PDB file of N, CA and C in Angstrom:
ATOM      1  N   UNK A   5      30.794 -22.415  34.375  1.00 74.00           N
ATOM      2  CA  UNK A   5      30.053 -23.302  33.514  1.00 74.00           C
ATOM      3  C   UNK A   5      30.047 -22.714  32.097  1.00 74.00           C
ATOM      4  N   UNK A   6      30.773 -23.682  31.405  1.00 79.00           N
ATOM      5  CA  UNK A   6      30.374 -23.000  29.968  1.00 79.00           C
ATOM      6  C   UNK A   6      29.658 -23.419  28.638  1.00 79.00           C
ATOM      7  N   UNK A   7      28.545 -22.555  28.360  1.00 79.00           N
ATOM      8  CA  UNK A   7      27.646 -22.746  27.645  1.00 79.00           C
ATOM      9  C   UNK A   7      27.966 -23.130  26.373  1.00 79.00           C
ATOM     10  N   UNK A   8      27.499 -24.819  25.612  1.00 86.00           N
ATOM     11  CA  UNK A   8      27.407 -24.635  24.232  1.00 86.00           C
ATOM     12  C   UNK A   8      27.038 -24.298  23.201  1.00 86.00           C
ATOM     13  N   UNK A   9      25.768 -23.532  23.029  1.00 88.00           N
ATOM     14  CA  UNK A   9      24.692 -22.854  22.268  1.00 88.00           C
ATOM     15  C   UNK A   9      24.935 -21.387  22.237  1.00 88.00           C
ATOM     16  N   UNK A  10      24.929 -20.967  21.489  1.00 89.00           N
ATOM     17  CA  UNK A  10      24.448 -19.158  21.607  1.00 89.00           C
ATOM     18  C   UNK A  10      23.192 -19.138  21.463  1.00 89.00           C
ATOM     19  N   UNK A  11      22.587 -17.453  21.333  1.00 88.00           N
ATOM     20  CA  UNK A  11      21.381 -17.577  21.633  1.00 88.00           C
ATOM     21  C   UNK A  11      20.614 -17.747  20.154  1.00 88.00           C
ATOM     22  N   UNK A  12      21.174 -17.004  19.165  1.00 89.00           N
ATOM     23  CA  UNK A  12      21.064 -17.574  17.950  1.00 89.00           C
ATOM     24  C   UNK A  12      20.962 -18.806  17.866  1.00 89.00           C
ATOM     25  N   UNK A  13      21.485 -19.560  18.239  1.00 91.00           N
ATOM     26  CA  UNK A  13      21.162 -21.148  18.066  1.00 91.00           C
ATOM     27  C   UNK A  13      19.632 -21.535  18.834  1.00 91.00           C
ATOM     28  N   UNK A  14      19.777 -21.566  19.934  1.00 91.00           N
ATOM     29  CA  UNK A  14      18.510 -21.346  21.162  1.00 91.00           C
ATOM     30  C   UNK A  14      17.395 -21.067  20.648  1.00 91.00           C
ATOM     31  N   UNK A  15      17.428 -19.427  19.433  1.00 91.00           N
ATOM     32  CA  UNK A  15      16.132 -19.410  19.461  1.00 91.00           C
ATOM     33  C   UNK A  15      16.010 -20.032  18.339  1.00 91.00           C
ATOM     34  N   UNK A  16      17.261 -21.271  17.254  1.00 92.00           N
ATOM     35  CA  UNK A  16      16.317 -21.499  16.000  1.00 92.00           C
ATOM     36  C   UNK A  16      16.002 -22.515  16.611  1.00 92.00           C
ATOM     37  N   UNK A  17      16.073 -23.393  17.656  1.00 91.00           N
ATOM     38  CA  UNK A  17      16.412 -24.658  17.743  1.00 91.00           C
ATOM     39  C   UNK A  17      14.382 -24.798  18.635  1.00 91.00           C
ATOM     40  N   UNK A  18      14.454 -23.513  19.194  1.00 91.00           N
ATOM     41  CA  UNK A  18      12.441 -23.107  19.645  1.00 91.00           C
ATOM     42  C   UNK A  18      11.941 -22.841  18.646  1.00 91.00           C
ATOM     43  N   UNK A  19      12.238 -22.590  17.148  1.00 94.00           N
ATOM     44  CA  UNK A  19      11.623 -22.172  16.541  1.00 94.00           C
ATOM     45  C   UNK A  19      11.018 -20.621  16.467  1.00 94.00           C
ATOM     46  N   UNK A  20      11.351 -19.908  17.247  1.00 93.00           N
ATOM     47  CA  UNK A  20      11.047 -18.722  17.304  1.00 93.00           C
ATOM     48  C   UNK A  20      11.835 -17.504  16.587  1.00 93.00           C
ATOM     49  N   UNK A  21      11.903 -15.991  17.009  1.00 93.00           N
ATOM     50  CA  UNK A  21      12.846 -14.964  16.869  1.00 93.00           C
ATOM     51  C   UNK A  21      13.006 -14.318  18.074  1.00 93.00           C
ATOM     52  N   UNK A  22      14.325 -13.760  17.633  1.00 92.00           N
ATOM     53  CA  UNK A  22      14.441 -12.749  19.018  1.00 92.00           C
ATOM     54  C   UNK A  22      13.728 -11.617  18.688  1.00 92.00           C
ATOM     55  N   UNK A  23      13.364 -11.260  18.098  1.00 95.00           N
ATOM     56  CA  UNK A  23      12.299 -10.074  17.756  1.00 95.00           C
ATOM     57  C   UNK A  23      10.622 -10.843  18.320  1.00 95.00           C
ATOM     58  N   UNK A  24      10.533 -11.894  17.959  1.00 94.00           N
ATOM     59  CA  UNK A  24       8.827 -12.599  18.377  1.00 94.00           C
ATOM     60  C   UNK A  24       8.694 -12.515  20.011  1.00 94.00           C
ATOM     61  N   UNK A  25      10.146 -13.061  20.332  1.00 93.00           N
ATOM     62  CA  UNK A  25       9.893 -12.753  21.827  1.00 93.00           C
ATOM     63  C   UNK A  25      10.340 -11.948  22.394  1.00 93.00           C
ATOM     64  N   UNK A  26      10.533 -10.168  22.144  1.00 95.00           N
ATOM     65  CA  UNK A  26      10.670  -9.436  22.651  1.00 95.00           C
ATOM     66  C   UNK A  26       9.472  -8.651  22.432  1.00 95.00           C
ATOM     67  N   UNK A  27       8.408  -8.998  21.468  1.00 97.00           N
ATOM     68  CA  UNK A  27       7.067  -8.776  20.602  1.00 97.00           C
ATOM     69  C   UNK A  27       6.150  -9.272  22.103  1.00 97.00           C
ATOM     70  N   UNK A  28       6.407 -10.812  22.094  1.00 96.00           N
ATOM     71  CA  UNK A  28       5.569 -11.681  23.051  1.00 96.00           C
ATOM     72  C   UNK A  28       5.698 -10.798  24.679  1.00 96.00           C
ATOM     73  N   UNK A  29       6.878 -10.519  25.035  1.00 96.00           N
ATOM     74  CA  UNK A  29       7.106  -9.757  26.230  1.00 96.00           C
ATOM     75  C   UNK A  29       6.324  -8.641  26.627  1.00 96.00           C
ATOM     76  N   UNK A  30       6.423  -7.769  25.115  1.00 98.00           N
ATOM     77  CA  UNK A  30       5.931  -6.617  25.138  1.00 98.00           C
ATOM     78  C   UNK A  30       4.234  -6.734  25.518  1.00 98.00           C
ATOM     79  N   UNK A  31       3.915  -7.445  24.551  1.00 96.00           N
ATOM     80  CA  UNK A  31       2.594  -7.909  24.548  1.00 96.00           C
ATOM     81  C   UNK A  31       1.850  -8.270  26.494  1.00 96.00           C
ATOM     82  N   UNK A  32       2.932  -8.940  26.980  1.00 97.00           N
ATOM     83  CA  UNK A  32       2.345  -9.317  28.041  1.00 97.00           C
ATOM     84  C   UNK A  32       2.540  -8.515  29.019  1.00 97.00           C
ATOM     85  N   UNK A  33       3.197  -7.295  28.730  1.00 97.00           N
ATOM     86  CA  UNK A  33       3.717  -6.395  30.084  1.00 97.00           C
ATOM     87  C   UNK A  33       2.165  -5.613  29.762  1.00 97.00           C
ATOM     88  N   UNK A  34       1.918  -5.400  28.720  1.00 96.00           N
ATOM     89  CA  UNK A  34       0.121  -4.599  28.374  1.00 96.00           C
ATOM     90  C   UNK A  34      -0.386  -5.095  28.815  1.00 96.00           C
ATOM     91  N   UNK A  35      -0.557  -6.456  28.762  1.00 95.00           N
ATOM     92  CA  UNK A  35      -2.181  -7.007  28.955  1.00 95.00           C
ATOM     93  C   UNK A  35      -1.865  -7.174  30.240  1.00 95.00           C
ATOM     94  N   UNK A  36      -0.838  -6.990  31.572  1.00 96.00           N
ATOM     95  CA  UNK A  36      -0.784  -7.281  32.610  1.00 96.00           C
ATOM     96  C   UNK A  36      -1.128  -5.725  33.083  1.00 96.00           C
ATOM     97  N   UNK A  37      -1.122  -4.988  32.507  1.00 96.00           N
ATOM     98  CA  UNK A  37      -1.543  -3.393  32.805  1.00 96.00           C
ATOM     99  C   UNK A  37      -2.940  -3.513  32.370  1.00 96.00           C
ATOM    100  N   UNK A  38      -3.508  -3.694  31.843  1.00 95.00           N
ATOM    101  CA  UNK A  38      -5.043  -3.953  31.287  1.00 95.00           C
ATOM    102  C   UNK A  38      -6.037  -4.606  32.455  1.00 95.00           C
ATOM    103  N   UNK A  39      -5.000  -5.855  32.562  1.00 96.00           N
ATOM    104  CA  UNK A  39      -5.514  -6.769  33.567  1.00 96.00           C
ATOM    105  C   UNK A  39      -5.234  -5.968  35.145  1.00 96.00           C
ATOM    106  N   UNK A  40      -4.588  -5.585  35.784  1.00 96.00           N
ATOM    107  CA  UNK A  40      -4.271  -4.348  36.876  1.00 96.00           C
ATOM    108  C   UNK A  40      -5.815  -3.328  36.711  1.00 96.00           C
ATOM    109  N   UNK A  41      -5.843  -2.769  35.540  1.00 94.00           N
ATOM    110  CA  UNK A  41      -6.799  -2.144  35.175  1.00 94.00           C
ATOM    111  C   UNK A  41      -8.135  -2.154  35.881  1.00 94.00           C
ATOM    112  N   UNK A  42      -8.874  -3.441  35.144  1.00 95.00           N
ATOM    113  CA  UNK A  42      -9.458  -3.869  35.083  1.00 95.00           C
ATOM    114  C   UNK A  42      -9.906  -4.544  36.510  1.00 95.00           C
ATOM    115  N   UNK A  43      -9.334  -4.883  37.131  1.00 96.00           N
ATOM    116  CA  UNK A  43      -9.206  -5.602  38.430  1.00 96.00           C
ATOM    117  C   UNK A  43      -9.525  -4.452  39.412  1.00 96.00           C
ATOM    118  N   UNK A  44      -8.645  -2.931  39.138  1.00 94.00           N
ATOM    119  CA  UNK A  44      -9.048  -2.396  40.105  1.00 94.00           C
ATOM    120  C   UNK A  44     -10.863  -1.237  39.985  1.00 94.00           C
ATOM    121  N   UNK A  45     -10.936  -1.469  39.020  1.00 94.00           N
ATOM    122  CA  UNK A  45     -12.408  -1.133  38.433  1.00 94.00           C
ATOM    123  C   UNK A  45     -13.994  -1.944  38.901  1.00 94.00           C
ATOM    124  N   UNK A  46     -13.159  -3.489  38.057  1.00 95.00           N
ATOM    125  CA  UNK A  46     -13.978  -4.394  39.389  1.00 95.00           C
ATOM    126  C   UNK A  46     -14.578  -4.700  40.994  1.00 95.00           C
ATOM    127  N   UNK A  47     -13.070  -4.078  41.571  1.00 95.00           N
ATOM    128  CA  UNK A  47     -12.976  -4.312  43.021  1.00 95.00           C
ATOM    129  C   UNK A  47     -13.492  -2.902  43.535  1.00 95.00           C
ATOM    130  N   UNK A  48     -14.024  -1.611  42.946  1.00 94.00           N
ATOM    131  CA  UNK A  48     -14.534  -0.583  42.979  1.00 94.00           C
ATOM    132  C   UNK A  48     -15.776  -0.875  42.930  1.00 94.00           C
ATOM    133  N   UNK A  49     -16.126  -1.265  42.141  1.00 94.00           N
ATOM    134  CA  UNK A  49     -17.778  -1.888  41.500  1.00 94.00           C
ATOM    135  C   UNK A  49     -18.158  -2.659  42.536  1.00 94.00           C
ATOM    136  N   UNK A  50     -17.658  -3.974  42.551  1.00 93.00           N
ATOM    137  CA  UNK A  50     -17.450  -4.734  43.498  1.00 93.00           C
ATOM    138  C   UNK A  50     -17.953  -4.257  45.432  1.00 93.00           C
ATOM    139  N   UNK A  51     -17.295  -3.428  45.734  1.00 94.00           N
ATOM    140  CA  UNK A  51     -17.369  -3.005  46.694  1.00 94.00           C
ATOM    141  C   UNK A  51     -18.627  -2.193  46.905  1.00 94.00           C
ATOM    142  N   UNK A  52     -19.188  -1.806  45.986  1.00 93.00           N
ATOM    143  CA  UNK A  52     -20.478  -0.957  46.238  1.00 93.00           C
ATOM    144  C   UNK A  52     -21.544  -2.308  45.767  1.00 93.00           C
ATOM    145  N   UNK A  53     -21.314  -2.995  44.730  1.00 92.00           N
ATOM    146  CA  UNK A  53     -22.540  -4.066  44.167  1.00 92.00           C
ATOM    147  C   UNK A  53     -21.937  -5.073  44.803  1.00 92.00           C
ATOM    148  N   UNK A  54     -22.426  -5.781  45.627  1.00 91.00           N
ATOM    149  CA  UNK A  54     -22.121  -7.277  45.671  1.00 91.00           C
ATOM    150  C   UNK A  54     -22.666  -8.360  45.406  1.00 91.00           C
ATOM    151  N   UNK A  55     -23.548  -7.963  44.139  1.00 90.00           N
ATOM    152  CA  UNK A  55     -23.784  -8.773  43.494  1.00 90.00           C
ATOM    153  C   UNK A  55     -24.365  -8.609  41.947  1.00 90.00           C
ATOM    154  N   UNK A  56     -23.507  -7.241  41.486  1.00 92.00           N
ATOM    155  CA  UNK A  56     -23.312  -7.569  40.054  1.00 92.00           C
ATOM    156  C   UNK A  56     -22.658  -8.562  39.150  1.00 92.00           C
ATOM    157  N   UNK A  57     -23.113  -8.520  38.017  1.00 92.00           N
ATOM    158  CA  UNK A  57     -22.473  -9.720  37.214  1.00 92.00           C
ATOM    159  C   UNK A  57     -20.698  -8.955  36.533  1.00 92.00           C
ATOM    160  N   UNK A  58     -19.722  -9.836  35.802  1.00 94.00           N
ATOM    161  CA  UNK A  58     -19.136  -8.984  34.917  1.00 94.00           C
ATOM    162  C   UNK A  58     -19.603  -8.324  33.687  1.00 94.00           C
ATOM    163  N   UNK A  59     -20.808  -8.794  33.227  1.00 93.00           N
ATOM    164  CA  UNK A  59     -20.776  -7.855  32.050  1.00 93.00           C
ATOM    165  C   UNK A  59     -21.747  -6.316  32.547  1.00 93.00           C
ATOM    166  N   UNK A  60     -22.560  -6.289  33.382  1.00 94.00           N
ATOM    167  CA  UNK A  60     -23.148  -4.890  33.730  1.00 94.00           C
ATOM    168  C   UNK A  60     -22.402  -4.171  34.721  1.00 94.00           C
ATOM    169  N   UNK A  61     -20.988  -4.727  35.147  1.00 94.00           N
ATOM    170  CA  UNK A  61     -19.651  -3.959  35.523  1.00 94.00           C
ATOM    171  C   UNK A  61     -19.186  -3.148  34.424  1.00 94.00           C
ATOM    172  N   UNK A  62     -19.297  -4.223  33.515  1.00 94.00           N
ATOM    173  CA  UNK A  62     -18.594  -3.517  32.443  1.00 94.00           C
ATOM    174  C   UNK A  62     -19.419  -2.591  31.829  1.00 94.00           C
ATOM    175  N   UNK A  63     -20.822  -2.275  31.858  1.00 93.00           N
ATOM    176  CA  UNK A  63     -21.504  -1.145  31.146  1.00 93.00           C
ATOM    177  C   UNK A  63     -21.705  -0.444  32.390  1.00 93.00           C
ATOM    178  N   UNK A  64     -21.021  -0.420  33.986  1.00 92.00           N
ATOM    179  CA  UNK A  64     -21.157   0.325  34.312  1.00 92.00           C
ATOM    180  C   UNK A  64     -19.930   1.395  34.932  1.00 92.00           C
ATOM    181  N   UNK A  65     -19.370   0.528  34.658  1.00 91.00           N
ATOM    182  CA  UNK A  65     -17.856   1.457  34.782  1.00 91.00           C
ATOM    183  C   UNK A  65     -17.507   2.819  34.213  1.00 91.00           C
ATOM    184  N   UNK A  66     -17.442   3.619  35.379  1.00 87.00           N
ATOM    185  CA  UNK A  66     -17.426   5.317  34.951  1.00 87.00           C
ATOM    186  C   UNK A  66     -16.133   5.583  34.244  1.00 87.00           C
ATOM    187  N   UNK A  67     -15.052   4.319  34.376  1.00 85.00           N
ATOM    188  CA  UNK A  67     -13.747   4.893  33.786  1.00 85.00           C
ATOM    189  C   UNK A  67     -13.588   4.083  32.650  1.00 85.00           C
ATOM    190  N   UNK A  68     -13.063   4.349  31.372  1.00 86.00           N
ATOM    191  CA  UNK A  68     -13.144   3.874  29.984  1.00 86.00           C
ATOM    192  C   UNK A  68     -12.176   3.013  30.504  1.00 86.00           C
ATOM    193  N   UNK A  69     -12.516   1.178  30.374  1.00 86.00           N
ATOM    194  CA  UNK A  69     -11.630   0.532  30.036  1.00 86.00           C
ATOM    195  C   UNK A  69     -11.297   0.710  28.532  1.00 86.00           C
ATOM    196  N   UNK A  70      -9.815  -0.347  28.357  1.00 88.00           N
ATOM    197  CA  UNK A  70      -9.501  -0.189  27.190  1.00 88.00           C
ATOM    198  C   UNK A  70      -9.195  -1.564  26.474  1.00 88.00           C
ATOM    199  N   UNK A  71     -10.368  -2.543  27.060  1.00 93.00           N
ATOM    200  CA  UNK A  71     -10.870  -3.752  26.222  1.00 93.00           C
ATOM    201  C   UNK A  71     -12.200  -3.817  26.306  1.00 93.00           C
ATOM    202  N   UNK A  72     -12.647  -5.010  25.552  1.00 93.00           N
ATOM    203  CA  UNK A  72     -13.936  -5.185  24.958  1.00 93.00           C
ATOM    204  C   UNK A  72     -14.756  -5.763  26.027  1.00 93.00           C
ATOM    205  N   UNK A  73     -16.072  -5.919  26.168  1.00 94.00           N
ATOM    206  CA  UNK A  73     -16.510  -6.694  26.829  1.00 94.00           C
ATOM    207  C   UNK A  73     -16.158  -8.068  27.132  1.00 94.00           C
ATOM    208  N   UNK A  74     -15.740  -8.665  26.204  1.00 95.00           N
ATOM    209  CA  UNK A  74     -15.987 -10.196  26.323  1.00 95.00           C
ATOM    210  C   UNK A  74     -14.051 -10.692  27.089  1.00 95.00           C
ATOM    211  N   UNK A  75     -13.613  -9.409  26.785  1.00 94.00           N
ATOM    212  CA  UNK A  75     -12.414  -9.766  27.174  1.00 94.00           C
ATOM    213  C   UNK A  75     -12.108  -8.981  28.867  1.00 94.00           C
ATOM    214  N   UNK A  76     -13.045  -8.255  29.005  1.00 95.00           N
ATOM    215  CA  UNK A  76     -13.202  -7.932  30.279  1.00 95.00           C
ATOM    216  C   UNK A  76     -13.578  -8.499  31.175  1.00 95.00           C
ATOM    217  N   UNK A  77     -14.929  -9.548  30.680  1.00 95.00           N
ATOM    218  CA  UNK A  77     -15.407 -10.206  31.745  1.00 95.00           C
ATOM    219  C   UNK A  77     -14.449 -11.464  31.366  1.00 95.00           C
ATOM    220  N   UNK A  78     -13.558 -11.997  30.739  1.00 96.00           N
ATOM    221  CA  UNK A  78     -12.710 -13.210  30.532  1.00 96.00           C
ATOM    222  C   UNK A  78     -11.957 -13.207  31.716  1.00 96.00           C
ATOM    223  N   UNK A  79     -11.185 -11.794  32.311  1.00 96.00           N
ATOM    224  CA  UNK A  79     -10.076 -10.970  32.966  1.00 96.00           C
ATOM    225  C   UNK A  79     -10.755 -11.072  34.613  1.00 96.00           C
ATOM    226  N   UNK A  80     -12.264 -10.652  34.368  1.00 95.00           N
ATOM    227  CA  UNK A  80     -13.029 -11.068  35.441  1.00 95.00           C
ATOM    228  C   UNK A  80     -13.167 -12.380  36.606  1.00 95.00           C
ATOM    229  N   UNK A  81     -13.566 -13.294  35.281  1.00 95.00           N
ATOM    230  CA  UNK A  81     -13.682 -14.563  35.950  1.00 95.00           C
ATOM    231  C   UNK A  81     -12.413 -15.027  36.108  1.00 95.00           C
ATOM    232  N   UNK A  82     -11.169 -14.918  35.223  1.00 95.00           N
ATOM    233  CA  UNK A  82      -9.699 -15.620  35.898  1.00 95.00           C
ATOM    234  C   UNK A  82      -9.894 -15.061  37.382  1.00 95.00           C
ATOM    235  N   UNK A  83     -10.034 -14.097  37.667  1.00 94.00           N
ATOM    236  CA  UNK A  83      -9.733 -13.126  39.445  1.00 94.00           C
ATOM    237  C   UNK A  83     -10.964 -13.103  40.443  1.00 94.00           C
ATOM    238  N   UNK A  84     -11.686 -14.354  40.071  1.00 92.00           N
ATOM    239  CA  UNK A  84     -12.377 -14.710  41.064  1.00 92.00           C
ATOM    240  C   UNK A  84     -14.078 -13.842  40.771  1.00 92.00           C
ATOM    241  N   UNK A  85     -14.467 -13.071  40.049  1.00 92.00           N
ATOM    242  CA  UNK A  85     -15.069 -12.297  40.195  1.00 92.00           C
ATOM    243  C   UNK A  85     -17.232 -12.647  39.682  1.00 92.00           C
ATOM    244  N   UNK A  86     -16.891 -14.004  39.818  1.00 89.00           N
ATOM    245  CA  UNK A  86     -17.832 -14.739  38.677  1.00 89.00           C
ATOM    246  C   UNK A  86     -18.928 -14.468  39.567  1.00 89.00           C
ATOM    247  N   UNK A  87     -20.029 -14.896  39.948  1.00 86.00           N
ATOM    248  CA  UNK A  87     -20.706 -14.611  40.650  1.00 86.00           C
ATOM    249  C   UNK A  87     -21.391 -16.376  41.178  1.00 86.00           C
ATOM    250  N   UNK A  88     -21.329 -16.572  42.258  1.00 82.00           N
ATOM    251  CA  UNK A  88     -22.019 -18.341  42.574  1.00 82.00           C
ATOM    252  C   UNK A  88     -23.392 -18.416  42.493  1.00 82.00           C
ATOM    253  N   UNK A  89     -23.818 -19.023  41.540  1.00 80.00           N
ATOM    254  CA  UNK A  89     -25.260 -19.275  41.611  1.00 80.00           C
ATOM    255  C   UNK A  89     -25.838 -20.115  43.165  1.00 80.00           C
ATOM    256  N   UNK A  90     -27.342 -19.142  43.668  1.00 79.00           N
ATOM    257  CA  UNK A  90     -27.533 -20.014  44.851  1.00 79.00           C
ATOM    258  C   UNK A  90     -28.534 -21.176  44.505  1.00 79.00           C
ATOM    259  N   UNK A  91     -28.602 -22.147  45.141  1.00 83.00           N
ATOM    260  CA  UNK A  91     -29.472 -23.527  44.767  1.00 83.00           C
ATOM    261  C   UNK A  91     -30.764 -23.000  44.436  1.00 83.00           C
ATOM    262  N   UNK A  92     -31.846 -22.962  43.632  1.00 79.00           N
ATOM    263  CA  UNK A  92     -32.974 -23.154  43.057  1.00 79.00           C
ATOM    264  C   UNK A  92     -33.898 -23.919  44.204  1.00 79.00           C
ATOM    265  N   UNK A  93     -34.585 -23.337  45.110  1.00 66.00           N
ATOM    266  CA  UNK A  93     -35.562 -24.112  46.314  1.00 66.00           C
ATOM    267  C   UNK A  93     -36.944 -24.601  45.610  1.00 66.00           C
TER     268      UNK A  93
END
């Protein structure tokens, strides 16, 4: 099969660079190590509290994450970690 585009063409035609998306790649191989991170910190916490929230995970975590709160507990709730409110009797 032979291709009509190079990749030069490809990436003007996305509008992008080959430098933005080797930038964008980079970017996401971190935050998927962050997120790994973070997950296994939780599921530590987790396992002893079962029923902390994410943000007093996050002030109680003995090991320095290396994001902020608000982006910790963001990382939280994508992975299930939210907590279910029970009905009000």
């Amino acid at each position: 099969m032979t291709h009509f585009y190079t990749m030069k063409e490809l990436y003007s035609i996305a509008g992008i660079t080959k430098q933005a998306l080797w930038k964008y790649n980079e970017h996401q191989e971190h935050m998927n190590e962050i997120t790994e991170q973070v997950i296994s910190v939780m599921d530590d916490i987790r396992s002893r509290h079962k029923r902390m929230g994410c943000r007093s995970m996050y002030y109680a975590a003995r090991v320095p994450v290396l994001v902020g709160r608000d982006i910790f507990e963001e990382i939280g709730f994508a992975n299930g970690f939210k907590l279910k409110r029970s009905p009000i009797s």
